[in-house]
Short mmCIF file of C-alpha atoms and ligand atoms in Angstrom, two decimals:
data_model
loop_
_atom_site.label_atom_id
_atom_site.label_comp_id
_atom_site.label_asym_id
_atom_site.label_seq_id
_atom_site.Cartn_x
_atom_site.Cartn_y
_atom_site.Cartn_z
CA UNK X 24 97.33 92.09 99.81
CA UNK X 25 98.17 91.15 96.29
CA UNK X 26 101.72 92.32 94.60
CA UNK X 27 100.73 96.47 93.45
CA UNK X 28 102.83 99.04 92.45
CA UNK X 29 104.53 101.01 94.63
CA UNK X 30 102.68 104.29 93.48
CA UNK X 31 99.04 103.43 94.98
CA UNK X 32 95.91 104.69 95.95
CA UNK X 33 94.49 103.32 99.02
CA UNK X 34 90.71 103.74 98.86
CA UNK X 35 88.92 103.44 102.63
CA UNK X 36 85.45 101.88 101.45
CA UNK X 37 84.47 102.37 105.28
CA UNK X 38 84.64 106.14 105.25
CA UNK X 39 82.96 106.12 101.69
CA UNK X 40 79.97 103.98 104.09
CA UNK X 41 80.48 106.26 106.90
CA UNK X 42 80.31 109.32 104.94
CA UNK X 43 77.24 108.10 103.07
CA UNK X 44 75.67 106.98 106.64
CA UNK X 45 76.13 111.20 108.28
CA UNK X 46 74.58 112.47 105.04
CA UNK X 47 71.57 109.50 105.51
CA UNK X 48 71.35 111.31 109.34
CA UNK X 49 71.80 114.76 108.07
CA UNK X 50 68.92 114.25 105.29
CA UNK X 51 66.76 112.87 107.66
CA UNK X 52 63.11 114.60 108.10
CA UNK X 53 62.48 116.75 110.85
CA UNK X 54 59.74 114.90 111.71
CA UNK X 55 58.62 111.33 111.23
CA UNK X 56 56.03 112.62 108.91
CA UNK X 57 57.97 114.61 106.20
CA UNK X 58 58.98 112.13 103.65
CA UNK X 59 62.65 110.97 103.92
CA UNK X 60 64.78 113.06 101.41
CA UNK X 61 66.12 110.58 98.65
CA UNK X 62 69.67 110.23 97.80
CA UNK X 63 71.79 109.88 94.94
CA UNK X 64 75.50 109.29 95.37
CA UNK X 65 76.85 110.88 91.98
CA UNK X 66 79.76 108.27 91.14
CA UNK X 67 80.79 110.35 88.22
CA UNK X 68 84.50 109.94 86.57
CA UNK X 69 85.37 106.78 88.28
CA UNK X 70 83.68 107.85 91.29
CA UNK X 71 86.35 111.16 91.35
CA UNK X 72 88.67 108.76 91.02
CA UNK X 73 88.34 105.96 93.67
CA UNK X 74 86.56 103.77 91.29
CA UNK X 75 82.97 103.70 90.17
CA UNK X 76 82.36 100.22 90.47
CA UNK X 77 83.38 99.65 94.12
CA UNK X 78 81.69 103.05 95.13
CA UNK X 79 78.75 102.20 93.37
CA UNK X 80 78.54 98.65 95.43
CA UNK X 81 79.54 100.28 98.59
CA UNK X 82 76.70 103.07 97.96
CA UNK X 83 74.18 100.25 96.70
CA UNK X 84 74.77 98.15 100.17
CA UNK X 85 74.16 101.15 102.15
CA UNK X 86 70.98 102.12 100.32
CA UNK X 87 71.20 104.70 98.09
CA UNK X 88 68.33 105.95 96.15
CA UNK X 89 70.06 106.84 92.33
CA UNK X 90 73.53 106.69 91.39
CA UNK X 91 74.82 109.57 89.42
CA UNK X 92 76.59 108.75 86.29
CA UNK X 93 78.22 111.39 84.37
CA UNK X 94 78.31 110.08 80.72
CA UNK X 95 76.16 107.00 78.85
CA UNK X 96 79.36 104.68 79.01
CA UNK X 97 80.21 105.20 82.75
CA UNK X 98 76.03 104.41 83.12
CA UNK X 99 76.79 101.16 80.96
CA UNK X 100 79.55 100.19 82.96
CA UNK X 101 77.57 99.67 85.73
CA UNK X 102 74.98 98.05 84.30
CA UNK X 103 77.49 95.84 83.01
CA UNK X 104 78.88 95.13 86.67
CA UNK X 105 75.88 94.01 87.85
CA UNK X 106 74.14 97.36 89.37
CA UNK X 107 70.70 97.25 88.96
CA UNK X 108 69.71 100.54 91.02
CA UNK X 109 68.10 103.37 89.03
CA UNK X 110 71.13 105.25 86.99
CA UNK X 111 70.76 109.02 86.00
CA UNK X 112 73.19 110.53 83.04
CA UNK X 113 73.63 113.52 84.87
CA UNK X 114 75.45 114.80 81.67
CA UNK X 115 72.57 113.88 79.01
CA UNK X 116 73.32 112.39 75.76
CA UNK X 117 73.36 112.53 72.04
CA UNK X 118 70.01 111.24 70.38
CA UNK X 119 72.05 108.62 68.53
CA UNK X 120 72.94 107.12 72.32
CA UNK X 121 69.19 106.46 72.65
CA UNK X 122 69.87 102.44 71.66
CA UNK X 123 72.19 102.00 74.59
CA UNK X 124 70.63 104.24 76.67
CA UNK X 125 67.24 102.18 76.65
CA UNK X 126 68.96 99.03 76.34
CA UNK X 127 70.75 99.49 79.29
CA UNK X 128 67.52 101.31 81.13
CA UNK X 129 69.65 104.18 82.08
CA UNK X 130 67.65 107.44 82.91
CA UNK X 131 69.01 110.80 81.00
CA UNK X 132 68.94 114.46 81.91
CA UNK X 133 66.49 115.80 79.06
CA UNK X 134 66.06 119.40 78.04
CA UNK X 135 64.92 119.42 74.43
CA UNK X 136 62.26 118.15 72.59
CA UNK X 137 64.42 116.88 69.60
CA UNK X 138 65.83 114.14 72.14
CA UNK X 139 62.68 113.37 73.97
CA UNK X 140 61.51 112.43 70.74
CA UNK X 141 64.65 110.53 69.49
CA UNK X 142 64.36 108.50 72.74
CA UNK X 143 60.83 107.78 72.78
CA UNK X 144 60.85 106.47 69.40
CA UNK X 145 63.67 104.13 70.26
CA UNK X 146 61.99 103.38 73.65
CA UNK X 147 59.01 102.17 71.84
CA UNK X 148 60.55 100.15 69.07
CA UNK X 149 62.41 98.05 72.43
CA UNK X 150 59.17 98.17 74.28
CA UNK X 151 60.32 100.31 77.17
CA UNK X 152 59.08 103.13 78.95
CA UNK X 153 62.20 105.37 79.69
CA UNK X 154 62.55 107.47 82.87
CA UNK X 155 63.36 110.78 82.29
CA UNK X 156 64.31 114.19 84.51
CA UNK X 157 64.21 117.36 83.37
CA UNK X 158 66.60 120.31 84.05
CA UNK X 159 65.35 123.51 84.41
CA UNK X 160 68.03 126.36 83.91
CA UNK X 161 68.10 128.62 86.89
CA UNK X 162 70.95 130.49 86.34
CA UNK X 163 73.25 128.22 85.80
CA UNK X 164 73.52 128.63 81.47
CA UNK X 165 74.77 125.14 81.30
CA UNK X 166 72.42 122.05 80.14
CA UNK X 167 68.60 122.82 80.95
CA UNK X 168 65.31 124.09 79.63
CA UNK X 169 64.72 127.92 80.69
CA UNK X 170 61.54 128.08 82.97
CA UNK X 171 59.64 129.38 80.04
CA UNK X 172 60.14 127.12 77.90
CA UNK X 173 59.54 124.44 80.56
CA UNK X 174 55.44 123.83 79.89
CA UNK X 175 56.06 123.75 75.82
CA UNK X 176 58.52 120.91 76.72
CA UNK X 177 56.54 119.33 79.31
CA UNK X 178 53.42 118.90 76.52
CA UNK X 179 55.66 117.56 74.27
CA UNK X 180 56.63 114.72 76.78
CA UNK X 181 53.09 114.47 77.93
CA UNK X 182 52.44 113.26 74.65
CA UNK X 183 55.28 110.81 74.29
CA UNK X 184 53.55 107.66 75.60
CA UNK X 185 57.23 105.78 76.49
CA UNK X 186 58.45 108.33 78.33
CA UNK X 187 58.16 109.35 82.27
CA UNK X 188 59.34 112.15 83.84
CA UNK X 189 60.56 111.07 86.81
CA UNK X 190 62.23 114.45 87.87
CA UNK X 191 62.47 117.82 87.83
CA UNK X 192 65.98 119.30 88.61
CA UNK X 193 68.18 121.98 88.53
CA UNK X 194 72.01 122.59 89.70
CA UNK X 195 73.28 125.59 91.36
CA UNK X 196 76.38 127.57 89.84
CA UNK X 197 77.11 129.08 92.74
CA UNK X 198 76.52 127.10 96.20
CA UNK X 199 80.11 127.68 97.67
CA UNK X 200 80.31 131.20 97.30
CA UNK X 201 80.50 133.17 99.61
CA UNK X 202 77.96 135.80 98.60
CA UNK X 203 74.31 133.32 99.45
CA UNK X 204 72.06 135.03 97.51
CA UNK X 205 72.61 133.38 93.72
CA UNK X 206 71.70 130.26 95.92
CA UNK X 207 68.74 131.47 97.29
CA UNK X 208 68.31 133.28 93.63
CA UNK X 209 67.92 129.69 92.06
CA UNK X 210 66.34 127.64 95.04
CA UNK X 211 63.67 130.78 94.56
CA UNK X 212 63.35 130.04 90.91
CA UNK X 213 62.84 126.70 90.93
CA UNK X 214 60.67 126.85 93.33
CA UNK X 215 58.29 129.16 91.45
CA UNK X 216 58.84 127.24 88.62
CA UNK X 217 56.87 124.40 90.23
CA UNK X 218 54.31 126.45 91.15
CA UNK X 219 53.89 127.75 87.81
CA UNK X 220 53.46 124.65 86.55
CA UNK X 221 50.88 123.18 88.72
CA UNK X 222 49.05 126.36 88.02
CA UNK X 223 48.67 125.18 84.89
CA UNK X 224 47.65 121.66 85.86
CA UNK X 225 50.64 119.69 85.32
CA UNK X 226 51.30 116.59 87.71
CA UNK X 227 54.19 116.72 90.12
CA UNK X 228 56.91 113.90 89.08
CA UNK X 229 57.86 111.99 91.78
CA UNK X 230 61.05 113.32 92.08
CA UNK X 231 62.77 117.08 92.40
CA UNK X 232 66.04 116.89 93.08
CA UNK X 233 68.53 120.19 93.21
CA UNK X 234 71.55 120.14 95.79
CA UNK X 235 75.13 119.27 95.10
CA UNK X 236 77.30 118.80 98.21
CA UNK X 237 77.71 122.55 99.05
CA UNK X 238 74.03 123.53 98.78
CA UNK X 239 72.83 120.09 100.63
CA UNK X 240 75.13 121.04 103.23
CA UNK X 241 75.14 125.20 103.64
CA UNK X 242 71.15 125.30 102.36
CA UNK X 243 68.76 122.75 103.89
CA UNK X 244 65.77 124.26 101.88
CA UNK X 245 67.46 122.74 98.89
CA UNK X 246 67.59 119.34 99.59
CA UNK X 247 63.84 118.59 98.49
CA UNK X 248 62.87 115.11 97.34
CA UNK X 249 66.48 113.85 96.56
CA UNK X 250 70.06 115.12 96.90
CA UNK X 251 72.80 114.69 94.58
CA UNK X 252 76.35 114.75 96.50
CA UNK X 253 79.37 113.88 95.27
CA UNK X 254 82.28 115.24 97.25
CA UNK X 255 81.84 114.95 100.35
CA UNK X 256 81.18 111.32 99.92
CA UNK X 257 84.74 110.91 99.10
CA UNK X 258 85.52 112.84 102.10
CA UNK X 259 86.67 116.07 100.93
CA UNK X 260 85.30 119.84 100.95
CA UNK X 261 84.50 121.88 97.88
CA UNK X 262 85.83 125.18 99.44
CA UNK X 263 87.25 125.89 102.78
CA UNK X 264 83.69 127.87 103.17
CA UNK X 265 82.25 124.53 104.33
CA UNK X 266 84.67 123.72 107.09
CA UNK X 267 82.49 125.29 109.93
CA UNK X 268 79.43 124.62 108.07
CA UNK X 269 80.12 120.93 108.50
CA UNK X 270 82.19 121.13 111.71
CA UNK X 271 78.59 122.74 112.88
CA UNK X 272 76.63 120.27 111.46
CA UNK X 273 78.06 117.68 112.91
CA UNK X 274 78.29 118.75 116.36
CA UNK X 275 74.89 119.24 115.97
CA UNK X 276 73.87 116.22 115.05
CA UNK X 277 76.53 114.22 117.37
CA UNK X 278 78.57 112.59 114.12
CA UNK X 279 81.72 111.70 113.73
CA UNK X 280 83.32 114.16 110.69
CA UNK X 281 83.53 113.21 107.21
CA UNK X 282 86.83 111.37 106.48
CA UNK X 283 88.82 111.32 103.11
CA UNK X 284 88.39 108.00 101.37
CA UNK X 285 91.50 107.80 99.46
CA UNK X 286 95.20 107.82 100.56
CA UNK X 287 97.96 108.90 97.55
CA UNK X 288 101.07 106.49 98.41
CA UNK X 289 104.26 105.76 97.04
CA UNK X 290 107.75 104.50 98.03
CA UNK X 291 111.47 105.68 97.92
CA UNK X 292 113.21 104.20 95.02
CA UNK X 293 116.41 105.59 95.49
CA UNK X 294 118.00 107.06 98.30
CA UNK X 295 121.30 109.50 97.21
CA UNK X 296 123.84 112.09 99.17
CA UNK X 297 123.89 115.35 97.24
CA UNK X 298 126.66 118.15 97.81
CA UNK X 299 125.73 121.82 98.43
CA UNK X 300 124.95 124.10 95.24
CA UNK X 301 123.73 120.86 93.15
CA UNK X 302 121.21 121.44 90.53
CA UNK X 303 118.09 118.77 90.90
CA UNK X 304 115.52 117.88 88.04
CA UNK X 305 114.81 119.40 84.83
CA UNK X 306 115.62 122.60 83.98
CA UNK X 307 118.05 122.91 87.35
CA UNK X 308 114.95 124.75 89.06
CA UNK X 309 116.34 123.66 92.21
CA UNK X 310 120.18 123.88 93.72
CA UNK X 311 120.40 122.47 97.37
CA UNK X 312 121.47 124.66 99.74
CA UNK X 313 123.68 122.70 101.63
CA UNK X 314 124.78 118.80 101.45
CA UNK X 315 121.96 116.83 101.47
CA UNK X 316 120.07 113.60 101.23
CA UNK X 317 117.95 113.61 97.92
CA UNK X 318 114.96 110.63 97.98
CA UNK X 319 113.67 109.35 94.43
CA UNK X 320 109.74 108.57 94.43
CA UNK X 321 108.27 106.37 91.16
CA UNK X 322 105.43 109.18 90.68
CA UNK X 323 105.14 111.78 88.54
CA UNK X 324 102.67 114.10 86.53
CA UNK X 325 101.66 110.93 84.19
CA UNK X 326 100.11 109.64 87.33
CA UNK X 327 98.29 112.86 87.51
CA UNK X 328 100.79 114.84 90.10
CA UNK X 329 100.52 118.26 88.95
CA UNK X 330 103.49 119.47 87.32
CA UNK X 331 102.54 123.09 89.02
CA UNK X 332 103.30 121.53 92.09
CA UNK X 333 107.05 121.78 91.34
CA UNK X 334 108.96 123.04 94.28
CA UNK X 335 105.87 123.82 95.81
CA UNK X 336 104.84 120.34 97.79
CA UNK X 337 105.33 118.17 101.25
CA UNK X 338 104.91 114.74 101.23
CA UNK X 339 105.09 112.23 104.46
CA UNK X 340 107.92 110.25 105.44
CA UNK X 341 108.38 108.62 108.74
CA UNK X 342 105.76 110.70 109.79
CA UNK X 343 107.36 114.37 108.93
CA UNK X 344 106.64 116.67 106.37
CA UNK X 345 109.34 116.27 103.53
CA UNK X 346 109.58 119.46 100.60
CA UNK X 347 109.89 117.94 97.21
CA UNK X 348 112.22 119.73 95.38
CA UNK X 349 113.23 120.31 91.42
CA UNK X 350 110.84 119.96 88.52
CA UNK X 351 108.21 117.23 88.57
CA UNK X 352 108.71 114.76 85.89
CA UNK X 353 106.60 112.75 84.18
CA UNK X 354 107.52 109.55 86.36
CA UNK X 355 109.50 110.56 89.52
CA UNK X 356 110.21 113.27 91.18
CA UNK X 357 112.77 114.11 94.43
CA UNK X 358 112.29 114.58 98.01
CA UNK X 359 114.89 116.79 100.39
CA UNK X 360 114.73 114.12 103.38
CA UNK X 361 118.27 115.59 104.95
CA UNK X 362 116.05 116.19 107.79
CA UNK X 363 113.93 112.90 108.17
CA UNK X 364 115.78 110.86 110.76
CA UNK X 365 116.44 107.10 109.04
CA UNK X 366 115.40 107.33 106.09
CA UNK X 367 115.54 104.06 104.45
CA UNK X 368 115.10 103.12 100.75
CA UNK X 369 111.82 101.32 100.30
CA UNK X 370 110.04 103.51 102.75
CA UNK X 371 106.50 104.70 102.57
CA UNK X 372 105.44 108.32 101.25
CA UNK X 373 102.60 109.78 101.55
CA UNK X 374 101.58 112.73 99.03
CA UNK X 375 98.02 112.91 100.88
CA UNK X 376 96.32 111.45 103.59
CA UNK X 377 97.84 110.52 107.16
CA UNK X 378 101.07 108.89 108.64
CA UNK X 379 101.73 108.98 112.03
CA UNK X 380 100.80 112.30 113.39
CA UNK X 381 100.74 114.22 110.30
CA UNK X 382 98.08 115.07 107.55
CA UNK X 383 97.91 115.84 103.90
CA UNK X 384 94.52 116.56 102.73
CA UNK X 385 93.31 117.10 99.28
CA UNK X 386 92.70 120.19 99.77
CA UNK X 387 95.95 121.45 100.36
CA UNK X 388 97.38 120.21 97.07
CA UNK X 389 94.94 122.21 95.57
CA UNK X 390 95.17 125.21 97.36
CA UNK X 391 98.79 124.89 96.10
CA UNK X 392 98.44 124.17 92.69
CA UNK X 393 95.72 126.68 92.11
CA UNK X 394 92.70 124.10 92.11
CA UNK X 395 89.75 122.33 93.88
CA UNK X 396 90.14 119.24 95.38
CA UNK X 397 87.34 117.65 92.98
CA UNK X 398 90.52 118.05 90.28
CA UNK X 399 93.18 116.50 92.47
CA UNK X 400 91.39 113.61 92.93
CA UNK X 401 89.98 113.45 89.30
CA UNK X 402 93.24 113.66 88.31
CA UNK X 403 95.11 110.51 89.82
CA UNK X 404 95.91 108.34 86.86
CA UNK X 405 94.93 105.18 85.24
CA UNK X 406 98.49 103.25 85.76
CA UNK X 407 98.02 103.93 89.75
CA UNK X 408 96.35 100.75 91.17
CA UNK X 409 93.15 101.58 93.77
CA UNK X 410 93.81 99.71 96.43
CA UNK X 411 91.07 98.65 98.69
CA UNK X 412 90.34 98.09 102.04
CA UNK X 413 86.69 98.55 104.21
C1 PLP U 508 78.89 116.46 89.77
C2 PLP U 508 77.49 116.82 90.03
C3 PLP U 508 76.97 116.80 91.33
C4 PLP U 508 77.82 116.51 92.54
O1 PLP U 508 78.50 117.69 92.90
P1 PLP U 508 79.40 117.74 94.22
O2 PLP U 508 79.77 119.18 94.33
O3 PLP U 508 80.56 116.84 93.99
O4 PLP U 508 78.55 117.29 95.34
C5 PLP U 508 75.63 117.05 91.49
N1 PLP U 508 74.84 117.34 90.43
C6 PLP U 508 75.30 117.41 89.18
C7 PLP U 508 74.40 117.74 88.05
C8 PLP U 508 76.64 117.17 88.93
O5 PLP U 508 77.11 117.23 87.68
#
């Protein structure tokens, strides 16, 4: 392995595969004649973090469907790496993105006619025809076309000879609550949505697509042509809700659980002796309460360690949970390791994922700093190198 940092991320490509390969099984028809459901590993902001373009080659190889992009330039830096599966811009775009969008033939979440327009003007004038999907609001106020203003839209697009509609979508506000029936609410929606529409004679696209991890996971009925998961490919669980769900589901289905894909590492820099009733960090938010053996880690909230976190964290060392203690700076904070047995300077750390015994997940750090874990990982910084392995 090549010289890094000491601060790292250690991203597990084979539980990103393995992970992809239990939602393939869980997806899977009931029977051999229901059509396979479709799916589209959202790779969003960096992939939450581990890296878009690695993800995306790791999710390509296994045979994804779509990839999920979240904004025109993280579609274009695909593109640019040499992925040539279907893209969707799950977060739309302005009409002056149309050039790059259709030079790049990246498909965009579409909701007004203004855009469709915009886009099929510019898809002409390059001699495209530009996939689109449409997002129908169900509830959850964000980007999408209310159902009744679905079939005005539709017409519009009908009449737009360079574009396709590819999809009809919608997202769920709601699928890891625990109170179902906003869920069911929007599935129901949608649902009658569709029906409405063919009512009224409009073709079927080839493609609905409506669940995020939760709702793939805690309501099947969802899934429908395609799923869009994003999570749980990296490992981790939107809300402690899912736990059984998936604990169930995989029992069920004889898989091996879902396993985090990245490991937050780092090393001790310094190690130092500390006498009782010393002040540590910043702001002396922490006095030790006896003499004590203080460790110095290179990481801090610039590499996206929350500084809420403060006095409020374990990390790993030599397998054992460690408290960190005083105020998280921006590059380093401290460790109380007075009861780590030989402690060494140099030696690994672990803020999450596993060492020896132990365990860190995601989840805990954002139970603890009054997150979810899609922000924790989000949130590791540019200056820490992704180390991978898999
Ligand atoms: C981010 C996103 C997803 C993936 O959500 P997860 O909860 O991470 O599975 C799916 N659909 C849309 C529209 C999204 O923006």
């Amino acid at each position: 392995m090549a010289h890094h940092r000491a601060t790292f991320a250690e991203i597990n490509l084979k539980a990103f595969k393995h992970n992809l390969q239990n939602l393939k099984t869980i997806t899977e028809p009931a029977t051999v004649l229901g059509p396979a459901t479709g799916i589209m590993a959202v790779i969003k902001a960096d992939a939450y973090g581990h890296g878009a373009i690695p993800c995306a080659k790791a999710a390509v190889d296994s045979g994804v469907d779509y990839l999920g992009a979240g904004i025109i330039e993280e579609g274009i830096e695909l593109r640019e790496n040499g992925i040539t599966e279907p893209i969707l811009i799950l977060g739309s775009i302005f009409p002056d993105e149309v050039a790059d969008l259709v030079r790049h033939d990246l498909a965009t979440i579409l909701c007004t006619p203004h855009l469709a327009q915009a886009l099929a003007k510019e898809a002409e004038k390059q001699g495209k025809t530009m996939n689109v999907h449409i997002k129908v609001d169900t509830g959850m106020n964000r980007l999408g076309v209310l159902p009744e203003n679905l079939l005005p839209l539709i017409k519009t697009i009908s009449n737009l000879r360079a574009l396709k509609i590819e999809a009809l979508s919608t997202h769920f506000s709601s699928a890891d609550d625990e109170d179902t029936s906003i869920t069911t609410q929007q599935i129901e929606l949608f649902q009658k949505t569709l029906i409405d529409l063919q009512k009224a004679g409009v073709t079927m696209p080839a493609l609905t697509h409506l669940a995020n991890t939760s709702a793939l996971l805690r309501f099947p009925e969802s899934r429908s042509k395609m799923v869009r998961p994003g999570l749980i490919l990296y490992g981790a669980l939107p809300s402690p809700i899912l736990k059984p769900v998936v604990e169930e589901i995989c029992q069920k289905e004889n898989l091996q659980n879902f396993q985090p894909v990245m490991q937050w590492k780092s090393k001790i820099i310094l190690l130092k002796s500390v006498q009782k009733c010393q002040p540590l960090s910043y702001s002396r938010k922490h006095f030790t309460q006896r003499d004590s053996l203080i460790a110095t880690l290179p990481i801090g909230y610039a590499d996206g360690l929350n500084r809420n976190l403060s006095n409020n964290m374990e990390v790993l060392i030599k397998g054992k949970r460690a408290p960190q203690v005083g105020t998280i700076c921006m590059d380093m904070i401290l460790i109380d390791v007075t009861e780590v047995p030989d402690v060494q300077m140099g030696d690994e750390v672990v803020i999450f994922g596993k060492q020896g015994e132990e365990e860190i997940q995601v989840e805990e750090l954002a139970k603890k700093s009054n997150t979810i874990p899609y922000e924790i990982l989000c949130n590791v910084g540019k200056r820490v190198p992704r180390v991978y392995n898999g």
